[in-house]
mmCIF file of C-alpha atoms in Angstrom:
data_model
loop_
_atom_site.group_PDB
_atom_site.id
_atom_site.type_symbol
_atom_site.label_atom_id
_atom_site.label_comp_id
_atom_site.label_asym_id
_atom_site.label_seq_id
_atom_site.Cartn_x
_atom_site.Cartn_y
_atom_site.Cartn_z
ATOM 1 C CA MET A 1177 1.455 -10.785 14.679
ATOM 2 C CA ARG A 1178 1.772 -10.851 10.891
ATOM 3 C CA THR A 1179 5.343 -10.379 9.638
ATOM 4 C CA PRO A 1180 5.821 -9.304 6.008
ATOM 5 C CA THR A 1181 8.257 -11.262 3.826
ATOM 6 C CA TYR A 1182 10.503 -9.562 1.304
ATOM 7 C CA GLY A 1183 12.741 -11.054 -1.373
ATOM 8 C CA LEU A 1184 15.063 -8.040 -1.438
ATOM 9 C CA ALA A 1185 16.552 -5.974 1.323
ATOM 10 C CA PHE A 1186 18.425 -2.699 1.762
ATOM 11 C CA ALA A 1187 17.133 -1.406 -1.595
ATOM 12 C CA THR A 1188 15.065 1.554 -2.795
ATOM 13 C CA ALA A 1189 15.396 4.951 -1.113
ATOM 14 C CA LEU A 1190 12.253 6.830 -0.129
ATOM 15 C CA VAL A 1191 10.629 9.290 -2.524
ATOM 16 C CA GLY A 1192 8.187 11.772 -0.964
ATOM 17 C CA ALA A 1193 7.246 15.441 -0.967
ATOM 18 C CA ALA A 1194 8.323 17.525 2.005
ATOM 19 C CA CYS A 1195 5.491 19.010 4.015
ATOM 20 C CA VAL A 1196 5.454 21.876 6.453
ATOM 21 C CA VAL A 1197 3.081 21.022 9.241
ATOM 22 C CA GLY A 1198 0.310 23.564 9.750
ATOM 23 C CA TYR A 1199 0.514 23.752 13.541
ATOM 24 C CA PRO A 1200 3.330 24.321 16.042
ATOM 25 C CA PRO A 1201 5.637 21.585 17.346
ATOM 26 C CA VAL A 1202 4.885 19.989 20.687
ATOM 27 C CA GLY A 1203 7.456 20.769 23.359
ATOM 28 C CA GLY A 1204 8.532 24.208 22.167
ATOM 29 C CA ASP A 1205 11.227 25.370 19.781
ATOM 30 C CA ASP A 1206 13.652 22.683 20.933
ATOM 31 C CA ALA A 1207 11.379 20.070 19.355
ATOM 32 C CA SER A 1208 11.151 21.769 15.959
ATOM 33 C CA ASP A 1209 14.022 19.843 14.388
ATOM 34 C CA GLY A 1210 12.626 16.392 13.826
ATOM 35 C CA GLN A 1211 15.442 14.814 11.887
ATOM 36 C CA ASP A 1212 17.093 11.708 13.312
ATOM 37 C CA THR A 1213 20.453 10.365 12.203
ATOM 38 C CA THR A 1214 19.685 6.642 12.305
ATOM 39 C CA ASP A 1215 20.126 4.905 8.935
ATOM 40 C CA ALA A 1216 17.051 3.133 7.561
ATOM 41 C CA SER A 1217 17.037 0.080 5.296
ATOM 42 C CA GLU A 1218 14.110 -0.150 2.912
ATOM 43 C CA ASP A 1219 12.674 -2.172 0.040
ATOM 44 C CA ASP A 1220 10.228 -1.664 -2.858
ATOM 45 C CA ALA A 1221 7.138 -3.086 -1.193
ATOM 46 C CA THR A 1222 3.930 -2.015 0.510
ATOM 47 C CA THR A 1223 2.868 -3.737 3.666
ATOM 48 C CA ASP A 1224 0.432 -3.267 6.554
ATOM 49 C CA THR A 1225 1.306 -3.122 10.172
ATOM 50 C CA SER A 1226 -0.678 -5.492 12.334
ATOM 51 C CA GLU A 1227 -2.290 -5.318 15.698
ATOM 52 C CA ASP A 1228 -2.143 -7.867 18.519
ATOM 53 C CA ASP A 1229 -3.760 -7.577 21.899
ATOM 54 C CA ALA A 1230 -1.203 -7.240 24.674
ATOM 55 C CA SER A 1231 -2.098 -8.975 27.883
ATOM 56 C CA THR A 1232 0.272 -7.439 30.376
ATOM 57 C CA GLY A 1233 -0.406 -4.535 32.732
ATOM 58 C CA THR A 1234 1.279 -2.089 35.046
ATOM 59 C CA ASP A 1235 0.638 -0.719 38.487
ATOM 60 C CA GLY A 1236 0.286 2.986 39.253
ATOM 61 C CA THR A 1237 2.370 4.978 41.656
ATOM 62 C CA GLU A 1238 1.375 7.076 44.635
ATOM 63 C CA ASP A 1239 1.643 10.862 44.853
ATOM 64 C CA GLY A 1240 5.209 12.064 44.524
ATOM 65 C CA GLU A 1241 6.546 8.535 44.096
ATOM 66 C CA THR A 1242 9.030 7.546 41.425
ATOM 67 C CA THR A 1243 9.174 3.924 40.323
ATOM 68 C CA ASP A 1244 12.087 2.721 38.210
ATOM 69 C CA THR A 1245 12.412 -0.959 37.416
ATOM 70 C CA ASP A 1246 14.443 -0.931 34.198
ATOM 71 C CA SER A 1247 15.402 2.549 32.989
ATOM 72 C CA SER A 1248 17.113 5.341 34.913
ATOM 73 C CA GLU A 1249 15.248 8.552 35.759
ATOM 74 C CA GLU A 1250 15.952 11.986 37.123
ATOM 75 C CA ASP A 1251 14.023 13.361 40.069
ATOM 76 C CA ALA A 1252 12.624 16.817 39.459
ATOM 77 C CA SER A 1253 10.584 18.982 41.803
ATOM 78 C CA THR A 1254 7.411 20.760 40.699
ATOM 79 C CA GLU A 1255 4.698 22.736 42.414
ATOM 80 C CA GLU A 1256 2.356 19.772 42.167
ATOM 81 C CA ASP A 1257 2.770 16.173 43.204
ATOM 82 C CA ALA A 1258 4.419 14.449 40.268
ATOM 83 C CA SER A 1259 4.604 10.741 39.590
ATOM 84 C CA THR A 1260 7.071 9.392 37.063
ATOM 85 C CA GLU A 1261 6.683 5.724 36.292
ATOM 86 C CA ASP A 1262 8.853 3.527 34.120
ATOM 87 C CA THR A 1263 7.621 -0.024 34.452
ATOM 88 C CA THR A 1264 8.414 -2.967 32.186
ATOM 89 C CA THR A 1265 5.141 -4.276 30.779
ATOM 90 C CA GLY A 1266 6.733 -6.216 27.928
ATOM 91 C CA GLY A 1267 9.159 -9.080 27.683
ATOM 92 C CA GLY A 1268 12.362 -7.110 27.280
ATOM 93 C CA GLU A 1269 15.540 -8.457 28.849
ATOM 94 C CA GLY A 1270 17.580 -5.297 29.184
ATOM 95 C CA CYS A 1271 19.917 -5.206 26.203
ATOM 96 C CA VAL A 1272 18.210 -7.947 24.166
ATOM 97 C CA PRO A 1273 15.558 -6.368 21.893
ATOM 98 C CA VAL A 1274 12.221 -8.180 22.139
ATOM 99 C CA ASP A 1275 9.211 -7.648 19.848
ATOM 100 C CA ASP A 1276 6.275 -8.782 21.990
ATOM 101 C CA GLY A 1277 3.361 -6.565 20.942
ATOM 102 C CA LEU A 1278 3.524 -3.889 23.644
ATOM 103 C CA PHE A 1279 2.081 -1.527 21.008
ATOM 104 C CA GLN A 1280 0.554 -2.422 17.641
ATOM 105 C CA PHE A 1281 -1.423 -0.419 15.075
ATOM 106 C CA GLU A 1282 -3.032 -0.435 11.629
ATOM 107 C CA ILE A 1283 -3.913 2.527 9.410
ATOM 108 C CA GLY A 1284 -6.267 2.560 6.428
ATOM 109 C CA LEU A 1285 -7.652 5.247 4.125
ATOM 110 C CA ASP A 1286 -11.085 4.676 2.598
ATOM 111 C CA GLY A 1287 -10.798 0.976 3.376
ATOM 112 C CA GLN A 1288 -7.449 0.558 1.617
ATOM 113 C CA SER A 1289 -3.826 0.560 2.770
ATOM 114 C CA VAL A 1290 -2.471 4.085 2.957
ATOM 115 C CA GLY A 1291 0.550 3.487 0.709
ATOM 116 C CA GLN A 1292 3.169 6.207 0.310
ATOM 117 C CA THR A 1293 1.634 9.558 1.206
ATOM 118 C CA THR A 1294 1.867 12.789 3.183
ATOM 119 C CA LEU A 1295 -1.256 14.360 4.714
ATOM 120 C CA ASP A 1296 -1.537 17.642 6.625
ATOM 121 C CA GLU A 1297 -5.162 18.624 7.194
ATOM 122 C CA GLY A 1298 -8.022 19.142 9.599
ATOM 123 C CA CYS A 1299 -10.383 16.255 10.358
ATOM 124 C CA THR A 1300 -13.363 15.414 12.557
ATOM 125 C CA ILE A 1301 -13.684 12.363 14.804
ATOM 126 C CA ALA A 1302 -16.465 10.249 13.254
ATOM 127 C CA GLU A 1303 -16.254 7.075 15.375
ATOM 128 C CA VAL A 1304 -14.626 5.913 18.608
ATOM 129 C CA ASN A 1305 -14.690 2.245 19.599
ATOM 130 C CA GLU A 1306 -12.948 0.657 22.600
ATOM 131 C CA ASP A 1307 -14.357 -2.879 22.412
ATOM 132 C CA ASP A 1308 -11.076 -4.439 21.263
ATOM 133 C CA GLY A 1309 -8.212 -2.017 21.683
ATOM 134 C CA LEU A 1310 -8.958 1.465 20.314
ATOM 135 C CA GLN A 1311 -10.450 2.161 16.902
ATOM 136 C CA LEU A 1312 -10.725 5.735 15.607
ATOM 137 C CA VAL A 1313 -12.385 6.886 12.385
ATOM 138 C CA LEU A 1314 -11.550 10.386 11.160
ATOM 139 C CA ASP A 1315 -13.421 12.251 8.430
ATOM 140 C CA CYS A 1316 -10.708 14.146 6.563
ATOM 141 C CA PHE A 1317 -10.457 16.093 3.310
ATOM 142 C CA SER A 1318 -8.475 13.261 1.720
ATOM 143 C CA GLY A 1319 -10.983 10.594 2.792
ATOM 144 C CA THR A 1320 -11.927 8.458 5.762
ATOM 145 C CA LEU A 1321 -8.932 7.453 7.852
ATOM 146 C CA GLU A 1322 -9.232 4.348 10.054
ATOM 147 C CA LEU A 1323 -6.776 3.872 12.920
ATOM 148 C CA SER A 1324 -6.706 0.751 15.118
ATOM 149 C CA MET A 1325 -4.350 0.503 18.091
ATOM 150 C CA SER A 1326 -3.707 -1.855 20.967
ATOM 151 C CA GLY A 1327 -1.343 -1.361 23.850
ATOM 152 C CA SER A 1328 -0.484 -2.428 27.366
ATOM 153 C CA PRO A 1329 -1.661 -0.527 29.344
ATOM 154 C CA ALA A 1330 -4.745 0.331 27.286
ATOM 155 C CA ILE A 1331 -4.735 3.380 24.999
ATOM 156 C CA GLU A 1332 -7.304 6.114 25.666
ATOM 157 C CA PRO A 1333 -9.297 7.955 22.945
ATOM 158 C CA LEU A 1334 -8.365 11.568 23.976
ATOM 159 C CA GLY A 1335 -11.415 12.895 22.093
ATOM 160 C CA THR A 1336 -15.070 12.148 21.379
ATOM 161 C CA VAL A 1337 -17.240 11.954 18.262
ATOM 162 C CA GLY A 1338 -17.595 15.375 16.654
ATOM 163 C CA ASP A 1339 -14.340 16.807 18.011
ATOM 164 C CA PRO A 1340 -12.039 18.543 15.520
ATOM 165 C CA VAL A 1341 -8.491 17.223 15.176
ATOM 166 C CA ALA A 1342 -5.409 18.165 13.170
ATOM 167 C CA LEU A 1343 -3.805 15.234 11.353
ATOM 168 C CA TRP A 1344 -0.249 14.981 10.070
ATOM 169 C CA LEU A 1345 0.696 11.650 8.477
ATOM 170 C CA HIS A 1346 3.702 10.563 6.455
ATOM 171 C CA THR A 1347 4.140 6.988 5.213
ATOM 172 C CA SER A 1348 6.811 5.435 3.008
ATOM 173 C CA MET A 1349 6.562 2.823 0.277
ATOM 174 C CA THR A 1350 7.651 0.225 2.854
ATOM 175 C CA ALA A 1351 4.916 1.250 5.344
ATOM 176 C CA GLU A 1352 7.156 3.214 7.685
ATOM 177 C CA THR A 1353 4.791 5.570 9.489
ATOM 178 C CA TRP A 1354 5.102 8.890 11.288
ATOM 179 C CA MET A 1355 1.804 10.316 12.535
ATOM 180 C CA ARG A 1356 0.652 13.145 14.782
ATOM 181 C CA ILE A 1357 -2.941 13.914 15.803
ATOM 182 C CA ASP A 1358 -3.676 17.102 17.753
ATOM 183 C CA TYR A 1359 -6.845 17.407 19.856
ATOM 184 C CA PRO A 1360 -7.212 21.196 20.369
ATOM 185 C CA GLU A 1361 -10.220 20.932 22.683
ATOM 186 C CA ARG A 1362 -8.120 18.968 25.191
ATOM 187 C CA ASP A 1363 -4.702 20.460 24.464
ATOM 188 C CA ALA A 1364 -3.695 16.865 23.718
ATOM 189 C CA SER A 1365 -1.544 15.178 21.070
ATOM 190 C CA ARG A 1366 -0.959 11.624 19.849
ATOM 191 C CA PHE A 1367 2.157 10.371 18.087
ATOM 192 C CA VAL A 1368 2.826 7.072 16.282
ATOM 193 C CA ILE A 1369 6.356 6.313 15.067
ATOM 194 C CA TYR A 1370 7.224 3.141 13.154
ATOM 195 C CA GLY A 1371 10.341 2.883 11.040
ATOM 196 C CA GLY A 1372 14.082 2.868 10.862
ATOM 197 C CA THR A 1373 14.365 6.461 12.120
ATOM 198 C CA LEU A 1374 12.535 8.525 14.738
ATOM 199 C CA ALA A 1375 11.711 11.103 12.052
ATOM 200 C CA PRO A 1376 11.494 10.737 8.265
ATOM 201 C CA ASP A 1377 14.478 11.956 6.275
ATOM 202 C CA ASP A 1378 12.303 13.419 3.509
ATOM 203 C CA ALA A 1379 9.575 15.259 5.445
ATOM 204 C CA TYR A 1380 9.177 17.671 8.351
ATOM 205 C CA PHE A 1381 8.212 15.892 11.576
ATOM 206 C CA PRO A 1382 8.911 17.640 14.920
ATOM 207 C CA LEU A 1383 9.778 15.095 17.567
ATOM 208 C CA PRO A 1384 7.599 15.488 20.680
ATOM 209 C CA TRP A 1385 9.043 16.808 23.933
ATOM 210 C CA GLY A 1386 12.658 16.458 22.801
ATOM 211 C CA LEU A 1387 12.319 12.713 22.094
ATOM 212 C CA ALA A 1388 15.779 11.261 21.465
ATOM 213 C CA PRO A 1389 17.971 8.262 22.362
ATOM 214 C CA VAL A 1390 19.722 8.826 25.687
ATOM 215 C CA ASP A 1391 21.503 5.484 26.097
ATOM 216 C CA ALA A 1392 22.338 2.381 24.076
ATOM 217 C CA CYS A 1393 23.515 -1.161 24.781
ATOM 218 C CA GLU A 1394 26.297 -3.075 23.110
ATOM 219 C CA PRO A 1395 24.979 -4.707 19.902
ATOM 220 C CA HIS A 1396 23.214 -8.067 20.281
ATOM 221 C CA ASP A 1397 23.596 -10.751 17.610
ATOM 222 C CA ASP A 1398 20.157 -12.187 16.795
ATOM 223 C CA GLY A 1399 21.594 -14.643 14.268
ATOM 224 C CA CYS A 1400 21.134 -12.322 11.310
ATOM 225 C CA LEU A 1401 21.502 -8.710 12.483
ATOM 226 C CA PHE A 1402 23.416 -6.892 15.187
ATOM 227 C CA LEU A 1403 20.866 -4.881 17.205
ATOM 228 C CA ALA A 1404 21.791 -2.215 19.759
ATOM 229 C CA ALA A 1405 18.862 -1.676 22.140
ATOM 230 C CA GLU A 1406 18.249 1.968 23.063
ATOM 231 C CA THR A 1407 16.629 3.995 25.822
ATOM 232 C CA LEU A 1408 14.523 6.942 24.644
ATOM 233 C CA GLY A 1409 14.106 10.093 26.711
ATOM 234 C CA VAL A 1410 11.619 13.004 26.808
ATOM 235 C CA SER A 1411 11.222 16.123 28.951
ATOM 236 C CA PHE A 1412 7.704 17.191 29.965
ATOM 237 C CA GLU A 1413 6.546 19.849 32.458
ATOM 238 C CA GLY A 1414 9.917 19.850 34.222
ATOM 239 C CA GLN A 1415 10.065 16.048 34.491
ATOM 240 C CA GLU A 1416 12.408 13.698 32.652
ATOM 241 C CA LEU A 1417 11.290 10.248 31.493
ATOM 242 C CA GLU A 1418 13.463 7.496 30.027
ATOM 243 C CA VAL A 1419 11.923 4.328 28.563
ATOM 244 C CA GLY A 1420 13.757 1.418 26.965
ATOM 245 C CA ASP A 1421 12.913 -1.212 24.367
ATOM 246 C CA SER A 1422 9.703 -3.137 25.237
ATOM 247 C CA ASP A 1423 8.893 -0.784 28.153
ATOM 248 C CA TYR A 1424 6.119 1.633 29.110
ATOM 249 C CA GLY A 1425 6.529 4.864 31.066
ATOM 250 C CA GLU A 1426 4.420 7.849 32.110
ATOM 251 C CA ILE A 1427 4.500 11.230 33.838
ATOM 252 C CA THR A 1428 1.392 12.375 35.686
ATOM 253 C CA PHE A 1429 0.636 15.282 38.018
ATOM 254 C CA ASP A 1430 -1.811 14.676 40.862
ATOM 255 C CA ASN A 1431 -3.910 17.838 41.060
ATOM 256 C CA LEU A 1432 -7.362 16.329 40.609
ATOM 257 C CA PRO A 1433 -10.238 17.028 40.086
ATOM 258 C CA VAL A 1434 -9.138 19.403 37.313
ATOM 259 C CA PRO A 1435 -7.599 18.023 34.112
ATOM 260 C CA VAL A 1436 -3.910 17.329 34.697
ATOM 261 C CA PRO A 1437 -0.803 17.320 32.510
ATOM 262 C CA GLU A 1438 0.070 13.784 31.523
ATOM 263 C CA LEU A 1439 2.506 12.076 29.192
ATOM 264 C CA ARG A 1440 2.401 8.361 28.383
ATOM 265 C CA MET A 1441 4.849 6.437 26.200
ATOM 266 C CA TRP A 1442 4.684 2.889 24.855
ATOM 267 C CA VAL A 1443 8.054 1.785 23.398
ATOM 268 C CA ASP A 1444 7.469 -1.504 21.619
ATOM 269 C CA ARG A 1445 10.793 -1.213 19.788
ATOM 270 C CA ALA A 1446 13.876 0.934 20.268
ATOM 271 C CA PHE A 1447 17.054 -0.343 18.649
ATOM 272 C CA GLN A 1448 19.541 0.427 15.906
ATOM 273 C CA VAL A 1449 20.790 -2.042 13.326
ATOM 274 C CA THR A 1450 24.582 -1.768 13.503
ATOM 275 C CA GLY A 1451 25.462 -4.594 11.103
ATOM 276 C CA GLY A 1452 24.641 -8.110 10.001
ATOM 277 C CA HIS A 1453 25.953 -11.444 8.731
ATOM 278 C CA ARG A 1454 27.000 -11.570 5.091
ATOM 279 C CA ASP A 1455 24.970 -14.694 4.372
ATOM 280 C CA CYS A 1456 21.781 -13.224 5.917
ATOM 281 C CA LEU A 1457 18.917 -11.610 3.976
ATOM 282 C CA PRO A 1458 16.725 -10.000 6.671
ATOM 283 C CA GLU A 1459 13.061 -9.227 6.271
ATOM 284 C CA ILE A 1460 12.821 -5.477 5.787
ATOM 285 C CA GLU A 1461 10.342 -5.059 8.649
ATOM 286 C CA SER A 1462 12.911 -6.484 11.069
ATOM 287 C CA THR A 1463 15.256 -3.575 10.300
ATOM 288 C CA PHE A 1464 12.735 -0.960 11.488
ATOM 289 C CA GLY A 1465 14.146 -0.224 14.926
ATOM 290 C CA TYR A 1466 11.391 2.057 16.232
ATOM 291 C CA ARG A 1467 7.753 1.354 16.995
ATOM 292 C CA LEU A 1468 6.299 3.557 19.693
ATOM 293 C CA HIS A 1469 3.218 5.487 20.691
ATOM 294 C CA LEU A 1470 3.164 8.668 22.766
ATOM 295 C CA THR A 1471 0.280 10.765 24.105
ATOM 296 C CA SER A 1472 0.428 14.048 25.982
ATOM 297 C CA VAL A 1473 -2.291 16.112 27.651
ATOM 298 C CA GLY A 1474 -1.533 19.688 28.711
ATOM 299 C CA ARG A 1475 -2.956 22.061 31.267
ATOM 300 C CA PRO A 1476 -6.594 23.239 31.132
ATOM 301 C CA VAL A 1477 -7.389 25.494 28.172
ATOM 302 C CA GLU A 1478 -9.648 28.574 28.022
ATOM 303 C CA GLY A 1479 -13.101 27.914 29.466
ATOM 304 C CA ASP A 1480 -12.048 24.842 31.458
ATOM 305 C CA THR A 1481 -12.697 24.617 35.203
ATOM 306 C CA CYS A 1482 -9.571 25.335 37.216
ATOM 307 C CA ASP A 1483 -8.202 25.262 40.762
ATOM 308 C CA PRO A 1484 -6.912 28.707 41.873
ATOM 309 C CA GLY A 1485 -4.832 27.102 44.606
ATOM 310 C CA LEU A 1486 -2.350 25.618 42.127
ATOM 311 C CA GLN A 1487 0.822 27.379 41.087
ATOM 312 C CA GLU A 1488 0.020 26.985 37.366
ATOM 313 C CA PRO A 1489 -3.653 26.009 37.115
ATOM 314 C CA CYS A 1490 -4.068 26.940 33.420
ATOM 315 C CA ALA A 1491 -2.144 26.928 30.180
ATOM 316 C CA THR A 1492 0.239 29.746 29.263
ATOM 317 C CA GLY A 1493 -1.493 33.115 28.834
ATOM 318 C CA LEU A 1494 -4.518 32.127 30.925
ATOM 319 C CA HIS A 1495 -5.442 32.847 34.541
ATOM 320 C CA CYS A 1496 -7.755 30.960 36.889
ATOM 321 C CA CYS A 1497 -10.483 33.555 37.345
ATOM 322 C CA TYR A 1498 -13.852 33.959 39.050
ATOM 323 C CA PRO A 1499 -15.778 35.533 36.180
ATOM 324 C CA CYS A 1500 -19.240 36.032 37.649
ATOM 325 C CA GLY A 1501 -18.233 37.758 40.904
ATOM 326 C CA ILE A 1502 -20.983 36.085 42.940
ATOM 327 C CA PRO A 1503 -21.052 32.874 45.053
ATOM 328 C CA ASP A 1504 -21.349 29.395 43.595
ATOM 329 C CA CYS A 1505 -19.568 30.061 40.291
ATOM 330 C CA ASP A 1506 -16.778 27.877 39.003
ATOM 331 C CA PHE A 1507 -13.283 29.241 38.564
ATOM 332 C CA LEU A 1508 -12.489 29.162 34.843
ATOM 333 C CA CYS A 1509 -9.321 29.446 32.777
ATOM 334 C CA THR A 1510 -9.681 32.920 31.280
ATOM 335 C CA ALA A 1511 -7.589 35.002 28.873
ATOM 336 C CA GLU A 1512 -5.610 37.551 30.866
ATOM 337 C CA ASP A 1513 -6.349 41.262 30.701
ATOM 338 C CA SER A 1514 -3.942 42.841 28.213
ATOM 339 C CA ASN A 1515 -3.318 45.850 30.482
ATOM 340 C CA THR A 1516 -2.967 44.253 33.923
ATOM 341 C CA MET A 1517 -1.797 40.775 32.749
ATOM 342 C CA GLU A 1518 -4.176 39.437 35.399
ATOM 343 C CA CYS A 1519 -7.796 38.263 35.469
ATOM 344 C CA PRO A 1520 -10.186 40.645 33.699
ATOM 345 C CA PRO A 1521 -12.806 42.355 35.884
ATOM 346 C CA PRO A 1522 -16.015 40.317 36.365
ATOM 347 C CA ALA A 1523 -18.939 40.988 34.071
ATOM 348 C CA PRO A 1524 -21.395 43.600 35.472
#
């Protein structure tokens, strides 16, 4: 992995215009405040993040099974079989932060580095390539945005060519990155966070599903900095997930064959810089304590096939209905009748 080199450290503060995102926060009103209190150290420089292929994997869990190998989790009961997995796929050693390429990414705009910018606009997926990691090309008002990602386990596209997406991107002069992509046709979202804070101090960025540190280790001396490894927690569909530095975790609901709620989180870095040695001049990139990727897929949206036997087969405001009223039709997620708050009567 390429590591940028800087001659100065702990220097220029960010300058950027605040932006109000044009679509609602993921996770409800509790997620609307995206500000984090971690201090960031920055420098006057522009650098690119780099991508390395990660070679490790993780095993799935069976229905209703909870696997916990590093982080602690809370058991929660739902109407469906839920599987919450928190499995170390990186090289973390508990409280010793390790940067081993569990998740890597690169972002470009019209073939150039993005630089310091804030974007909030609709785009269309122009290309999807999974030959070496995941490469997405989005046609946006501001230009063509190229996003390359690699992760262990592999990262899925979430959408196909031609699908509309909503993009929100904020980058600093030192390449700190906060990005959200919404896929309305799948009720799905993608988040990339890379920087000294979970949310930028100078722009609106709702943290997904209540993302926040839930535990921290005693600081570790790496020879230059004192790093306190953290565990990050989210709450999704009544399930709690906690994932530490260099770990991967997921929440899935086994109600196939219909689309199922799912949350996946790659935490390549999660630590705070609590201090350092006086005679040390750290590279600025080494002070960015967060690099993570999170995807979430919700319940079936209007028009999707659904299973009427489930407690909540469709998204909020929709019912699993039998619209044609004759045999051999699929049950579909349908907008409820405004008078009865149930399925509308079948078409004549």
